[in-house]
Amino acid sequence: MIDQQKLYYIWIYLQAEPLFWLTLTIGSYLIADFIYRKSNLFPLLNPVALSVLLVSLILISFNIQYERYFDGAKFIHFLLGPATVALAIPIYRKWDLIVSNSKAILISLILGSFFAIFITYVLSLQFKLQEELIFSLLPRSVTAPIAMGISEIIGGIPSLTAIITLITGVVGASLGVFVFDLMKLKKMEARGFSLGLASHGIGTARAMSRDKNAGVFAAVGMGLSGLITSIIVPLFLKIIF
Amino acid sequence: MLNSIFIILLFQLMGEFIQKFFEFSIPGPVIGLIFLLSVLLIIKKINKKHEAFDTNLVISAENLLSYLPLLFIPVGVGVVMHLSLLEENLVSVLLVIVFGTLLTLALTGYVMEKLLKDNNLND
């Protein structure tokens, strides 16, 4: 006979500590990664998307507040900062390759970043979205902290922008490869750069897991598009309105 | 190992400080990345024979980066839990994101593929 009361008290204790949520997060990732590998790296089974769904499903079915979960999982979240700094090392090791292609990078950067904003604006008008929502959508291609900053400056809602930005990352990381295959792009550097520019860190994570050069170019694309987008978006709005 | 963790944290700390001090819109870790990269390139320029870092730094950095997807899960879960914020606009917003992202990927990838030099790739 199991002492239910006792189990309940243990659960109350455990759910207040980071240990349980850290184990859950890493466990879900390992399961998602296992499924992804078993599927021969099928892009729609993107490990980020899969593990996020897994954790969310557990939280929802046990009626657990997100804040409770994040309080434990924030230790994993914290590592995003150091990981961003660590991108300096692969970039450094491929520096000559980047410098010798700097013209290609610059032109693709300007065209790509401008197009990302323009197409978002045009599509938003097609769907007759309110102004506030359009402003929250415009900076969605760049890494969340930059996107949220831009959103705030131009009159969007930063928390909405955070959600939109993350969805953009997952969409790029899981569907991007179909676009590249359809267009018969052969150069890993082009695929990577495009992923980093259009879907920031999550796109970069995906590129990095497939090919070293793709990963480096993705990191470069992500960093540079973050920089240039924070300049272009306010300018773009000045021209439009 | 501890040395490399310290170096990475130190550069992030410098980045965060500068971001707050000058109120830049670029996040602290990205400033830290630019700093670390600049320092490595400068050391390489001064000291041509040696690599600018010890192999430990490379190993730590690459270890950390191999788990990059994992690090997005906590925020990702937040997105799913807060999807209701988008209310009745959810479907239109999703469509804007999907079409916008795929078209941007196509254009950028195409331009880059045409402009990249063939001779020095895949080394």
PDB file of C-alpha atoms in Angstrom, chain A residues 34-225:
ATOM      1  CA  PHE A  34      16.851  10.415 -29.805  1.00  0.00           C
ATOM      2  CA  ILE A  35      13.618  10.548 -31.847  1.00  0.00           C
ATOM      3  CA  TYR A  36      15.213  13.093 -34.217  1.00  0.00           C
ATOM      4  CA  ARG A  37      18.229  10.831 -34.801  1.00  0.00           C
ATOM      5  CA  LYS A  38      16.063   7.713 -35.194  1.00  0.00           C
ATOM      6  CA  SER A  39      14.078   9.568 -37.866  1.00  0.00           C
ATOM      7  CA  ASN A  40      17.305  10.151 -39.816  1.00  0.00           C
ATOM      8  CA  LEU A  41      17.308  13.845 -38.847  1.00  0.00           C
ATOM      9  CA  PHE A  42      13.853  14.491 -40.309  1.00  0.00           C
ATOM     10  CA  PRO A  43      13.616  18.321 -40.159  1.00  0.00           C
ATOM     11  CA  LEU A  44      10.014  18.489 -38.898  1.00  0.00           C
ATOM     12  CA  LEU A  45      11.070  16.536 -35.803  1.00  0.00           C
ATOM     13  CA  ASN A  46      13.309  19.425 -34.746  1.00  0.00           C
ATOM     14  CA  PRO A  47      14.613  18.614 -31.238  1.00  0.00           C
ATOM     15  CA  VAL A  48      13.865  22.106 -29.866  1.00  0.00           C
ATOM     16  CA  ALA A  49      10.247  22.008 -31.032  1.00  0.00           C
ATOM     17  CA  LEU A  50       9.779  18.421 -29.901  1.00  0.00           C
ATOM     18  CA  SER A  51      11.200  18.860 -26.409  1.00  0.00           C
ATOM     19  CA  VAL A  52       9.342  22.147 -25.914  1.00  0.00           C
ATOM     20  CA  LEU A  53       6.089  20.354 -26.765  1.00  0.00           C
ATOM     21  CA  LEU A  54       6.980  17.489 -24.428  1.00  0.00           C
ATOM     22  CA  VAL A  55       7.705  19.756 -21.441  1.00  0.00           C
ATOM     23  CA  SER A  56       4.659  21.949 -22.169  1.00  0.00           C
ATOM     24  CA  LEU A  57       2.417  18.898 -22.342  1.00  0.00           C
ATOM     25  CA  ILE A  58       3.634  17.753 -18.925  1.00  0.00           C
ATOM     26  CA  LEU A  59       3.199  21.223 -17.403  1.00  0.00           C
ATOM     27  CA  ILE A  60      -0.300  21.583 -18.817  1.00  0.00           C
ATOM     28  CA  SER A  61      -1.465  18.099 -17.821  1.00  0.00           C
ATOM     29  CA  PHE A  62      -0.219  18.524 -14.239  1.00  0.00           C
ATOM     30  CA  ASN A  63      -1.484  22.089 -14.111  1.00  0.00           C
ATOM     31  CA  ILE A  64       1.895  23.608 -13.280  1.00  0.00           C
ATOM     32  CA  GLN A  65       2.526  27.349 -13.612  1.00  0.00           C
ATOM     33  CA  TYR A  66       5.191  28.331 -16.149  1.00  0.00           C
ATOM     34  CA  GLU A  67       6.856  30.570 -13.557  1.00  0.00           C
ATOM     35  CA  ARG A  68       7.342  27.559 -11.270  1.00  0.00           C
ATOM     36  CA  TYR A  69       8.989  25.611 -14.107  1.00  0.00           C
ATOM     37  CA  PHE A  70      11.175  28.498 -15.256  1.00  0.00           C
ATOM     38  CA  ASP A  71      12.402  29.133 -11.741  1.00  0.00           C
ATOM     39  CA  GLY A  72      14.146  25.758 -11.957  1.00  0.00           C
ATOM     40  CA  ALA A  73      14.961  25.702 -15.684  1.00  0.00           C
ATOM     41  CA  LYS A  74      16.514  29.182 -15.598  1.00  0.00           C
ATOM     42  CA  PHE A  75      19.920  27.618 -14.948  1.00  0.00           C
ATOM     43  CA  ILE A  76      19.796  26.138 -18.447  1.00  0.00           C
ATOM     44  CA  HIS A  77      18.437  29.412 -19.802  1.00  0.00           C
ATOM     45  CA  PHE A  78      21.381  31.246 -18.223  1.00  0.00           C
ATOM     46  CA  LEU A  79      23.837  29.313 -20.413  1.00  0.00           C
ATOM     47  CA  LEU A  80      22.487  31.074 -23.540  1.00  0.00           C
ATOM     48  CA  GLY A  81      24.671  34.079 -22.667  1.00  0.00           C
ATOM     49  CA  PRO A  82      27.962  32.182 -22.317  1.00  0.00           C
ATOM     50  CA  ALA A  83      27.079  30.117 -25.404  1.00  0.00           C
ATOM     51  CA  THR A  84      26.674  33.340 -27.401  1.00  0.00           C
ATOM     52  CA  VAL A  85      30.110  34.535 -26.259  1.00  0.00           C
ATOM     53  CA  ALA A  86      31.541  31.102 -27.093  1.00  0.00           C
ATOM     54  CA  LEU A  87      30.463  31.591 -30.747  1.00  0.00           C
ATOM     55  CA  ALA A  88      33.571  33.811 -30.983  1.00  0.00           C
ATOM     56  CA  ILE A  89      35.760  30.708 -31.151  1.00  0.00           C
ATOM     57  CA  PRO A  90      34.322  28.965 -34.242  1.00  0.00           C
ATOM     58  CA  ILE A  91      34.085  32.394 -35.927  1.00  0.00           C
ATOM     59  CA  TYR A  92      37.740  33.055 -35.093  1.00  0.00           C
ATOM     60  CA  ARG A  93      38.808  29.697 -36.512  1.00  0.00           C
ATOM     61  CA  LYS A  94      37.045  30.406 -39.831  1.00  0.00           C
ATOM     62  CA  TRP A  95      37.988  34.099 -39.889  1.00  0.00           C
ATOM     63  CA  ASP A  96      39.939  33.931 -43.177  1.00  0.00           C
ATOM     64  CA  LEU A  97      37.009  32.290 -44.916  1.00  0.00           C
ATOM     65  CA  ILE A  98      34.699  35.026 -43.623  1.00  0.00           C
ATOM     66  CA  VAL A  99      37.024  37.880 -44.638  1.00  0.00           C
ATOM     67  CA  SER A 100      37.555  36.488 -48.140  1.00  0.00           C
ATOM     68  CA  ASN A 101      33.765  36.395 -48.602  1.00  0.00           C
ATOM     69  CA  SER A 102      32.999  39.678 -46.884  1.00  0.00           C
ATOM     70  CA  LYS A 103      31.442  41.199 -50.005  1.00  0.00           C
ATOM     71  CA  ALA A 104      29.008  38.292 -50.399  1.00  0.00           C
ATOM     72  CA  ILE A 105      28.170  38.496 -46.711  1.00  0.00           C
ATOM     73  CA  LEU A 106      27.547  42.240 -46.774  1.00  0.00           C
ATOM     74  CA  ILE A 107      25.281  42.204 -49.841  1.00  0.00           C
ATOM     75  CA  SER A 108      23.263  39.185 -48.650  1.00  0.00           C
ATOM     76  CA  LEU A 109      23.016  40.772 -45.217  1.00  0.00           C
ATOM     77  CA  ILE A 110      21.559  44.043 -46.452  1.00  0.00           C
ATOM     78  CA  LEU A 111      19.182  42.440 -48.968  1.00  0.00           C
ATOM     79  CA  GLY A 112      18.086  39.690 -46.574  1.00  0.00           C
ATOM     80  CA  SER A 113      17.542  41.894 -43.529  1.00  0.00           C
ATOM     81  CA  PHE A 114      15.614  44.496 -45.481  1.00  0.00           C
ATOM     82  CA  PHE A 115      13.510  41.841 -47.203  1.00  0.00           C
ATOM     83  CA  ALA A 116      12.665  40.163 -43.863  1.00  0.00           C
ATOM     84  CA  ILE A 117      11.151  43.407 -42.569  1.00  0.00           C
ATOM     85  CA  PHE A 118       9.469  44.310 -45.867  1.00  0.00           C
ATOM     86  CA  ILE A 119       7.788  40.927 -46.404  1.00  0.00           C
ATOM     87  CA  THR A 120       6.579  40.858 -42.788  1.00  0.00           C
ATOM     88  CA  TYR A 121       5.002  44.272 -43.296  1.00  0.00           C
ATOM     89  CA  VAL A 122       3.364  43.336 -46.601  1.00  0.00           C
ATOM     90  CA  LEU A 123       1.981  40.039 -45.251  1.00  0.00           C
ATOM     91  CA  SER A 124       0.717  41.750 -42.079  1.00  0.00           C
ATOM     92  CA  LEU A 125      -1.247  44.213 -44.235  1.00  0.00           C
ATOM     93  CA  GLN A 126      -2.678  41.296 -46.232  1.00  0.00           C
ATOM     94  CA  PHE A 127      -3.991  39.762 -43.005  1.00  0.00           C
ATOM     95  CA  LYS A 128      -5.273  43.163 -41.814  1.00  0.00           C
ATOM     96  CA  LEU A 129      -3.438  43.005 -38.490  1.00  0.00           C
ATOM     97  CA  GLN A 130      -3.641  45.935 -36.080  1.00  0.00           C
ATOM     98  CA  GLU A 131      -0.770  48.396 -35.965  1.00  0.00           C
ATOM     99  CA  GLU A 132       0.458  47.291 -32.549  1.00  0.00           C
ATOM    100  CA  LEU A 133       0.722  43.703 -33.722  1.00  0.00           C
ATOM    101  CA  ILE A 134       2.534  44.728 -36.928  1.00  0.00           C
ATOM    102  CA  PHE A 135       5.106  46.631 -34.860  1.00  0.00           C
ATOM    103  CA  SER A 136       5.554  43.551 -32.669  1.00  0.00           C
ATOM    104  CA  LEU A 137       6.120  41.419 -35.789  1.00  0.00           C
ATOM    105  CA  LEU A 138       8.587  43.603 -37.723  1.00  0.00           C
ATOM    106  CA  PRO A 139      11.822  42.756 -35.823  1.00  0.00           C
ATOM    107  CA  ARG A 140      10.999  39.027 -35.528  1.00  0.00           C
ATOM    108  CA  SER A 141      14.031  37.691 -37.484  1.00  0.00           C
ATOM    109  CA  VAL A 142      16.672  38.726 -34.972  1.00  0.00           C
ATOM    110  CA  THR A 143      17.678  37.314 -31.611  1.00  0.00           C
ATOM    111  CA  ALA A 144      14.999  37.850 -28.929  1.00  0.00           C
ATOM    112  CA  PRO A 145      16.735  40.499 -26.742  1.00  0.00           C
ATOM    113  CA  ILE A 146      17.402  42.727 -29.777  1.00  0.00           C
ATOM    114  CA  ALA A 147      13.930  42.109 -31.236  1.00  0.00           C
ATOM    115  CA  MET A 148      12.263  43.011 -27.929  1.00  0.00           C
ATOM    116  CA  GLY A 149      14.314  46.193 -27.678  1.00  0.00           C
ATOM    117  CA  ILE A 150      13.337  47.275 -31.207  1.00  0.00           C
ATOM    118  CA  SER A 151       9.689  46.392 -30.556  1.00  0.00           C
ATOM    119  CA  GLU A 152       9.635  48.607 -27.493  1.00  0.00           C
ATOM    120  CA  ILE A 153      11.175  51.572 -29.343  1.00  0.00           C
ATOM    121  CA  ILE A 154       8.743  51.421 -32.279  1.00  0.00           C
ATOM    122  CA  GLY A 155       5.607  50.872 -30.174  1.00  0.00           C
ATOM    123  CA  GLY A 156       5.119  47.119 -30.323  1.00  0.00           C
ATOM    124  CA  ILE A 157       4.528  44.793 -27.371  1.00  0.00           C
ATOM    125  CA  PRO A 158       7.892  43.260 -26.334  1.00  0.00           C
ATOM    126  CA  SER A 159       6.417  40.104 -24.750  1.00  0.00           C
ATOM    127  CA  LEU A 160       4.473  39.394 -27.967  1.00  0.00           C
ATOM    128  CA  THR A 161       7.654  40.005 -29.951  1.00  0.00           C
ATOM    129  CA  ALA A 162       9.461  37.440 -27.791  1.00  0.00           C
ATOM    130  CA  ILE A 163       6.849  34.806 -28.640  1.00  0.00           C
ATOM    131  CA  ILE A 164       6.818  35.728 -32.348  1.00  0.00           C
ATOM    132  CA  THR A 165      10.639  35.682 -32.480  1.00  0.00           C
ATOM    133  CA  LEU A 166      10.857  32.220 -30.978  1.00  0.00           C
ATOM    134  CA  ILE A 167       8.246  30.820 -33.355  1.00  0.00           C
ATOM    135  CA  THR A 168      10.244  32.355 -36.226  1.00  0.00           C
ATOM    136  CA  GLY A 169      13.347  30.523 -34.982  1.00  0.00           C
ATOM    137  CA  VAL A 170      11.616  27.158 -34.809  1.00  0.00           C
ATOM    138  CA  VAL A 171       9.936  27.643 -38.218  1.00  0.00           C
ATOM    139  CA  GLY A 172      13.274  28.502 -39.864  1.00  0.00           C
ATOM    140  CA  ALA A 173      15.138  25.681 -38.146  1.00  0.00           C
ATOM    141  CA  SER A 174      12.587  23.010 -38.997  1.00  0.00           C
ATOM    142  CA  LEU A 175      11.332  24.108 -42.445  1.00  0.00           C
ATOM    143  CA  GLY A 176      14.401  25.908 -43.831  1.00  0.00           C
ATOM    144  CA  VAL A 177      16.000  22.784 -45.224  1.00  0.00           C
ATOM    145  CA  PHE A 178      12.959  22.134 -47.470  1.00  0.00           C
ATOM    146  CA  VAL A 179      13.361  25.594 -49.024  1.00  0.00           C
ATOM    147  CA  PHE A 180      17.100  25.079 -49.531  1.00  0.00           C
ATOM    148  CA  ASP A 181      16.593  21.638 -51.091  1.00  0.00           C
ATOM    149  CA  LEU A 182      13.824  22.977 -53.326  1.00  0.00           C
ATOM    150  CA  MET A 183      16.177  25.723 -54.532  1.00  0.00           C
ATOM    151  CA  LYS A 184      19.036  23.219 -54.868  1.00  0.00           C
ATOM    152  CA  LEU A 185      21.424  25.325 -52.753  1.00  0.00           C
ATOM    153  CA  LYS A 186      24.684  23.395 -52.549  1.00  0.00           C
ATOM    154  CA  LYS A 187      26.860  25.642 -50.406  1.00  0.00           C
ATOM    155  CA  MET A 188      26.558  24.948 -46.691  1.00  0.00           C
ATOM    156  CA  GLU A 189      27.825  28.481 -45.994  1.00  0.00           C
ATOM    157  CA  ALA A 190      24.878  29.982 -47.916  1.00  0.00           C
ATOM    158  CA  ARG A 191      22.357  27.757 -46.116  1.00  0.00           C
ATOM    159  CA  GLY A 192      23.887  28.572 -42.737  1.00  0.00           C
ATOM    160  CA  PHE A 193      24.106  32.319 -43.289  1.00  0.00           C
ATOM    161  CA  SER A 194      20.509  32.425 -44.419  1.00  0.00           C
ATOM    162  CA  LEU A 195      19.357  30.434 -41.352  1.00  0.00           C
ATOM    163  CA  GLY A 196      21.212  32.702 -38.937  1.00  0.00           C
ATOM    164  CA  LEU A 197      19.933  35.864 -40.622  1.00  0.00           C
ATOM    165  CA  ALA A 198      16.276  34.795 -40.832  1.00  0.00           C
ATOM    166  CA  SER A 199      15.901  32.693 -37.684  1.00  0.00           C
ATOM    167  CA  HIS A 200      18.650  33.807 -35.268  1.00  0.00           C
ATOM    168  CA  GLY A 201      19.861  31.484 -32.477  1.00  0.00           C
ATOM    169  CA  ILE A 202      17.542  28.555 -33.096  1.00  0.00           C
ATOM    170  CA  GLY A 203      18.468  28.608 -36.799  1.00  0.00           C
ATOM    171  CA  THR A 204      22.134  28.846 -35.806  1.00  0.00           C
ATOM    172  CA  ALA A 205      21.786  25.890 -33.430  1.00  0.00           C
ATOM    173  CA  ARG A 206      20.309  23.867 -36.255  1.00  0.00           C
ATOM    174  CA  ALA A 207      23.057  24.895 -38.722  1.00  0.00           C
ATOM    175  CA  MET A 208      25.780  24.175 -36.168  1.00  0.00           C
ATOM    176  CA  SER A 209      24.473  20.668 -35.567  1.00  0.00           C
ATOM    177  CA  ARG A 210      24.703  19.827 -39.275  1.00  0.00           C
ATOM    178  CA  ASP A 211      27.903  21.432 -40.580  1.00  0.00           C
ATOM    179  CA  LYS A 212      30.740  23.440 -39.060  1.00  0.00           C
ATOM    180  CA  ASN A 213      30.977  26.037 -41.844  1.00  0.00           C
ATOM    181  CA  ALA A 214      27.188  26.386 -41.914  1.00  0.00           C
ATOM    182  CA  GLY A 215      27.252  26.981 -38.165  1.00  0.00           C
ATOM    183  CA  VAL A 216      29.933  29.667 -38.369  1.00  0.00           C
ATOM    184  CA  PHE A 217      28.176  31.503 -41.197  1.00  0.00           C
ATOM    185  CA  ALA A 218      24.897  31.234 -39.283  1.00  0.00           C
ATOM    186  CA  ALA A 219      26.512  32.850 -36.233  1.00  0.00           C
ATOM    187  CA  VAL A 220      27.888  35.647 -38.417  1.00  0.00           C
ATOM    188  CA  GLY A 221      24.490  36.107 -40.084  1.00  0.00           C
ATOM    189  CA  MET A 222      22.700  36.205 -36.740  1.00  0.00           C
ATOM    190  CA  GLY A 223      25.065  38.769 -35.206  1.00  0.00           C
ATOM    191  CA  LEU A 224      25.169  41.076 -38.219  1.00  0.00           C
ATOM    192  CA  SER A 225      21.421  40.944 -38.914  1.00  0.00           C
TER     193      SER A 225
END
